[in-house]
């Protein structure tokens, strides 16, 4: 008996949500993945949406689309749950079974849904002195008169919050509501709190802290009160009773404010907690808050409240110490074996009033924490014991970047059990993997993943440890393609890009970092900088390539245009952007340590190249958006700038005016050279430079992600591999000699003699230079998207460097894309997977091409240097 080839569909997803609960889209786009026999293609789909008032089964839609398909029903209302499932059919007309259902629910979509009012402790109550910044507690008792059918909490804060209901914590988010451009957009979160409530007496309580809203941020001592000088809570608890009645408990003037056990808390400074000052039962009913203070109602425009588009920050992993050493002065030195971002949880027993102090650092020097690279980030947590038994504590409202902790006054049991590093970051789904036969390269790749994790903490930051931790535009511009391969960061970055658009200056200038805060003379006021400002034109496109989300392009298009239009004004008549302040090839290893912008590549060569490349991207974007006139206009401009670039910076014979690796890499990768012969000559010169440089790195932020791809694109894979495998400083693998577990900011953040680079900027956790990982994915393993969303996949393995096998996999919008190759003596064996809905091709090193039908996994052997001989 033969089975009919029936496809099966997984539960759909909505927008880029990992947990579509409390979403802000009233007509969320839907995506699904189908498992089907090889060659099967979707001819039609049917979506069914079950809503409280009935089930709507949309008619069959004839379409191959399965990624971000339009919502087929009336828009959802606020607070509306829906169950969405679908089925598909192929050419033979046979329909799949219904998929499992996606459960989604909207949040509060209209400003008028908000009846709660933001509240803050009365001045002078919790904070008794002017300068005091003591995190308060807020609470309220309330009644639930009838059985609870369901309850939702919509909540946000000026500052950071954690909620408890009846003594139990709500949710597991860290540092909620996160950092957005608070003046424009403040995120709220939605929690299902049905299980927290009971009929009769209930209580709700909130911890509040300064966070980004009011805490000290930024370098050079930083600034406090950047968004306001009062923390506030905005919470709306909506209870639907079984009898159909609704109770709403919103923050208002009836709440009470009190002093809690947190004495101080800052993102940079760390947290001090005195357990003796805990108020037992404070978030449960019946607590006597008679000595608590009244609250003031403060202003928060509900029109600025937005639902999250990405996952929250939460603890994703716990790491036990690998080494604990006793130091003099009642101190323990704890090595977690991994540079990470999070906090230490301790379990201690000791007398009331005893204080345990936890300091953090990424590296050691002379056997002690080296905290100088933290600059003005104090990163110290203090716990004062309650006494009388084991007490477990982890700070609530701070994060640190560290591998080592020094614990003074340790009074615990076995440190390997009672001291734990908890890793916190945006809880994105992992989507990309890479491995090869070279263990060092694998370690480098893991370090890139760890730097991504440490710096994707609600927004993409430059570094997680020192007094900076800002949403630097250049860093993510460089790293976005790598990030989008490794993790599903689309929801998170879409939110951040919204903020970039909101904070773009009226003249089109893109801030150096977003959210923008005062940055001293060098950064404030912001000036238009190539490579940094270009994030607005390049990053939406990079994300679109990975996700197929043209909606993001539409949302960011005006912002991108304003940027290139500004640069057009700044450029000279010929199209050269040859004026103004530029960071150039930031951190070129030849730049003096104290002047990282003084690299060897002409800054205006880089600026003009980026200008042309952004124009090209704006033109492509206009094309996708169907704006033909604009597409043509920006194409013409891009061509003109390319000509100006060539006239000014290219020399006969494929040479560049700056004879540097970065200049060639930029010219090649941004497609600025006039013809194939010039490209080939430029590629040769680049390979020469790499060879004469002894295969060490000679590029900074701008050149580093481009140099290996430029070598590969011009037939110099060997040279790219030699760069990759170099171990002497500067190189990618050099850091491994110093036991690096994350990517460093500087090639020599640790100097060859093992001392920490004396420079002002010495982070050990910066993802920017890790952007080489995308070359590992696309070229070493050989997996890339050749159409948006990996609808077409190109496998382009380029074995080299003595690596005998490599593999990569990516969970694409259509499903798993994967490759594994193995090099034999005379043949290359390649196993590939192309999901249903996508097609692929292998581009063999000798130029041969093999086409791969949709939904296939196959193994092919290719005789090196001869025609492909295909076996399945
Ligand atoms: C440093 C940041 C960042 C870089 C800027 C120019 O302070 O850490 O990585 O983009 O400078």
PDB file of C-alpha atoms in Angstrom, residues 645-765:
ATOM      1  CA  UNK A 645      34.827  57.130  -5.179  1.00  0.00           C
ATOM      2  CA  UNK A 646      36.749  55.530  -8.013  1.00  0.00           C
ATOM      3  CA  UNK A 647      37.954  58.868  -9.322  1.00  0.00           C
ATOM      4  CA  UNK A 648      39.200  59.939  -5.925  1.00  0.00           C
ATOM      5  CA  UNK A 649      40.428  56.786  -4.224  1.00  0.00           C
ATOM      6  CA  UNK A 650      41.167  54.181  -6.887  1.00  0.00           C
ATOM      7  CA  UNK A 651      44.512  54.139  -8.668  1.00  0.00           C
ATOM      8  CA  UNK A 652      45.459  52.382 -11.872  1.00  0.00           C
ATOM      9  CA  UNK A 653      46.051  48.661 -11.579  1.00  0.00           C
ATOM     10  CA  UNK A 654      43.487  48.060  -8.893  1.00  0.00           C
ATOM     11  CA  UNK A 655      45.364  49.982  -6.235  1.00  0.00           C
ATOM     12  CA  UNK A 656      43.693  52.197  -3.661  1.00  0.00           C
ATOM     13  CA  UNK A 657      44.856  55.576  -2.393  1.00  0.00           C
ATOM     14  CA  UNK A 658      45.023  54.065   1.098  1.00  0.00           C
ATOM     15  CA  UNK A 659      47.024  50.920   0.524  1.00  0.00           C
ATOM     16  CA  UNK A 660      45.401  49.121   3.449  1.00  0.00           C
ATOM     17  CA  UNK A 661      43.463  45.917   3.931  1.00  0.00           C
ATOM     18  CA  UNK A 662      40.420  47.914   4.982  1.00  0.00           C
ATOM     19  CA  UNK A 663      40.439  50.085   1.859  1.00  0.00           C
ATOM     20  CA  UNK A 664      40.465  47.052  -0.448  1.00  0.00           C
ATOM     21  CA  UNK A 665      37.955  45.121   1.631  1.00  0.00           C
ATOM     22  CA  UNK A 666      35.529  48.049   1.624  1.00  0.00           C
ATOM     23  CA  UNK A 667      35.929  48.748  -2.097  1.00  0.00           C
ATOM     24  CA  UNK A 668      35.353  45.082  -2.927  1.00  0.00           C
ATOM     25  CA  UNK A 669      32.555  44.268  -0.549  1.00  0.00           C
ATOM     26  CA  UNK A 670      30.613  47.474  -1.182  1.00  0.00           C
ATOM     27  CA  UNK A 671      30.845  46.814  -4.909  1.00  0.00           C
ATOM     28  CA  UNK A 672      32.613  50.065  -5.694  1.00  0.00           C
ATOM     29  CA  UNK A 673      35.118  48.941  -8.298  1.00  0.00           C
ATOM     30  CA  UNK A 674      34.276  49.498 -11.941  1.00  0.00           C
ATOM     31  CA  UNK A 675      34.934  46.123 -13.558  1.00  0.00           C
ATOM     32  CA  UNK A 676      35.993  42.530 -13.075  1.00  0.00           C
ATOM     33  CA  UNK A 677      39.619  43.193 -13.953  1.00  0.00           C
ATOM     34  CA  UNK A 678      39.898  45.929 -11.340  1.00  0.00           C
ATOM     35  CA  UNK A 679      38.194  43.740  -8.773  1.00  0.00           C
ATOM     36  CA  UNK A 680      40.590  40.925  -9.473  1.00  0.00           C
ATOM     37  CA  UNK A 681      43.574  43.254  -9.214  1.00  0.00           C
ATOM     38  CA  UNK A 682      42.273  44.715  -5.953  1.00  0.00           C
ATOM     39  CA  UNK A 683      41.787  41.205  -4.603  1.00  0.00           C
ATOM     40  CA  UNK A 684      45.375  40.327  -5.476  1.00  0.00           C
ATOM     41  CA  UNK A 685      46.651  43.425  -3.775  1.00  0.00           C
ATOM     42  CA  UNK A 686      44.588  42.646  -0.689  1.00  0.00           C
ATOM     43  CA  UNK A 687      46.019  39.128  -0.583  1.00  0.00           C
ATOM     44  CA  UNK A 688      49.526  40.591  -0.966  1.00  0.00           C
ATOM     45  CA  UNK A 689      48.942  42.918   1.941  1.00  0.00           C
ATOM     46  CA  UNK A 690      47.689  40.064   4.070  1.00  0.00           C
ATOM     47  CA  UNK A 691      50.799  38.062   3.178  1.00  0.00           C
ATOM     48  CA  UNK A 692      53.248  40.904   3.778  1.00  0.00           C
ATOM     49  CA  UNK A 693      51.493  41.578   7.062  1.00  0.00           C
ATOM     50  CA  UNK A 694      52.438  38.049   8.091  1.00  0.00           C
ATOM     51  CA  UNK A 695      48.754  37.086   8.082  1.00  0.00           C
ATOM     52  CA  UNK A 696      48.014  39.202  11.100  1.00  0.00           C
ATOM     53  CA  UNK A 697      44.978  41.430  11.295  1.00  0.00           C
ATOM     54  CA  UNK A 698      45.430  44.976  10.098  1.00  0.00           C
ATOM     55  CA  UNK A 699      41.816  46.091  10.237  1.00  0.00           C
ATOM     56  CA  UNK A 700      39.558  47.785  12.781  1.00  0.00           C
ATOM     57  CA  UNK A 701      35.770  47.778  13.162  1.00  0.00           C
ATOM     58  CA  UNK A 702      35.148  48.689   9.516  1.00  0.00           C
ATOM     59  CA  UNK A 703      37.540  46.350   7.780  1.00  0.00           C
ATOM     60  CA  UNK A 704      37.338  43.327  10.059  1.00  0.00           C
ATOM     61  CA  UNK A 705      33.970  41.916   8.986  1.00  0.00           C
ATOM     62  CA  UNK A 706      34.821  42.520   5.326  1.00  0.00           C
ATOM     63  CA  UNK A 707      38.374  41.319   4.880  1.00  0.00           C
ATOM     64  CA  UNK A 708      37.824  37.559   4.813  1.00  0.00           C
ATOM     65  CA  UNK A 709      34.703  37.812   2.600  1.00  0.00           C
ATOM     66  CA  UNK A 710      36.592  40.131   0.231  1.00  0.00           C
ATOM     67  CA  UNK A 711      39.438  37.640  -0.034  1.00  0.00           C
ATOM     68  CA  UNK A 712      37.010  34.798  -0.692  1.00  0.00           C
ATOM     69  CA  UNK A 713      35.063  36.795  -3.249  1.00  0.00           C
ATOM     70  CA  UNK A 714      38.223  37.361  -5.260  1.00  0.00           C
ATOM     71  CA  UNK A 715      39.512  33.804  -5.121  1.00  0.00           C
ATOM     72  CA  UNK A 716      41.891  34.103  -2.174  1.00  0.00           C
ATOM     73  CA  UNK A 717      40.394  31.687   0.298  1.00  0.00           C
ATOM     74  CA  UNK A 718      43.861  30.507   1.297  1.00  0.00           C
ATOM     75  CA  UNK A 719      44.770  33.957   2.366  1.00  0.00           C
ATOM     76  CA  UNK A 720      41.509  34.313   4.323  1.00  0.00           C
ATOM     77  CA  UNK A 721      42.171  31.013   6.087  1.00  0.00           C
ATOM     78  CA  UNK A 722      45.696  32.089   6.948  1.00  0.00           C
ATOM     79  CA  UNK A 723      44.248  35.218   8.572  1.00  0.00           C
ATOM     80  CA  UNK A 724      41.655  33.189  10.427  1.00  0.00           C
ATOM     81  CA  UNK A 725      44.174  30.697  11.767  1.00  0.00           C
ATOM     82  CA  UNK A 726      46.836  33.179  12.782  1.00  0.00           C
ATOM     83  CA  UNK A 727      47.614  32.998  16.479  1.00  0.00           C
ATOM     84  CA  UNK A 728      50.010  35.897  16.904  1.00  0.00           C
ATOM     85  CA  UNK A 729      48.665  39.265  17.894  1.00  0.00           C
ATOM     86  CA  UNK A 730      46.720  40.833  16.284  1.00  0.00           C
ATOM     87  CA  UNK A 731      44.498  37.961  15.213  1.00  0.00           C
ATOM     88  CA  UNK A 732      41.186  36.352  16.076  1.00  0.00           C
ATOM     89  CA  UNK A 733      42.791  33.343  17.696  1.00  0.00           C
ATOM     90  CA  UNK A 734      45.376  35.288  19.662  1.00  0.00           C
ATOM     91  CA  UNK A 735      42.851  35.915  22.416  1.00  0.00           C
ATOM     92  CA  UNK A 736      42.498  32.178  22.955  1.00  0.00           C
ATOM     93  CA  UNK A 737      46.088  32.028  24.145  1.00  0.00           C
ATOM     94  CA  UNK A 738      44.907  34.190  27.003  1.00  0.00           C
ATOM     95  CA  UNK A 739      42.027  31.884  27.678  1.00  0.00           C
ATOM     96  CA  UNK A 740      39.450  34.297  26.230  1.00  0.00           C
ATOM     97  CA  UNK A 741      35.873  33.079  26.494  1.00  0.00           C
ATOM     98  CA  UNK A 742      34.324  36.106  24.779  1.00  0.00           C
ATOM     99  CA  UNK A 743      35.393  38.402  21.934  1.00  0.00           C
ATOM    100  CA  UNK A 744      37.506  41.368  22.980  1.00  0.00           C
ATOM    101  CA  UNK A 745      37.140  45.010  22.067  1.00  0.00           C
ATOM    102  CA  UNK A 746      40.782  45.366  21.124  1.00  0.00           C
ATOM    103  CA  UNK A 747      42.918  42.827  19.360  1.00  0.00           C
ATOM    104  CA  UNK A 748      45.211  43.165  22.359  1.00  0.00           C
ATOM    105  CA  UNK A 749      42.834  43.853  25.238  1.00  0.00           C
ATOM    106  CA  UNK A 750      45.275  41.546  26.972  1.00  0.00           C
ATOM    107  CA  UNK A 751      48.861  42.269  25.936  1.00  0.00           C
ATOM    108  CA  UNK A 752      51.173  39.432  24.904  1.00  0.00           C
ATOM    109  CA  UNK A 753      52.930  39.685  28.284  1.00  0.00           C
ATOM    110  CA  UNK A 754      49.646  38.862  30.008  1.00  0.00           C
ATOM    111  CA  UNK A 755      48.977  42.335  31.391  1.00  0.00           C
ATOM    112  CA  UNK A 756      45.774  44.205  30.685  1.00  0.00           C
ATOM    113  CA  UNK A 757      45.970  46.818  27.947  1.00  0.00           C
ATOM    114  CA  UNK A 758      46.446  50.155  29.718  1.00  0.00           C
ATOM    115  CA  UNK A 759      44.071  51.916  27.281  1.00  0.00           C
ATOM    116  CA  UNK A 760      40.953  53.660  28.585  1.00  0.00           C
ATOM    117  CA  UNK A 761      38.812  51.338  26.478  1.00  0.00           C
ATOM    118  CA  UNK A 762      39.634  47.744  27.257  1.00  0.00           C
ATOM    119  CA  UNK A 763      36.589  45.571  27.187  1.00  0.00           C
ATOM    120  CA  UNK A 764      36.815  41.799  27.095  1.00  0.00           C
ATOM    121  CA  UNK A 765      33.291  41.442  25.806  1.00  0.00           C
TER     122      UNK A 765
END
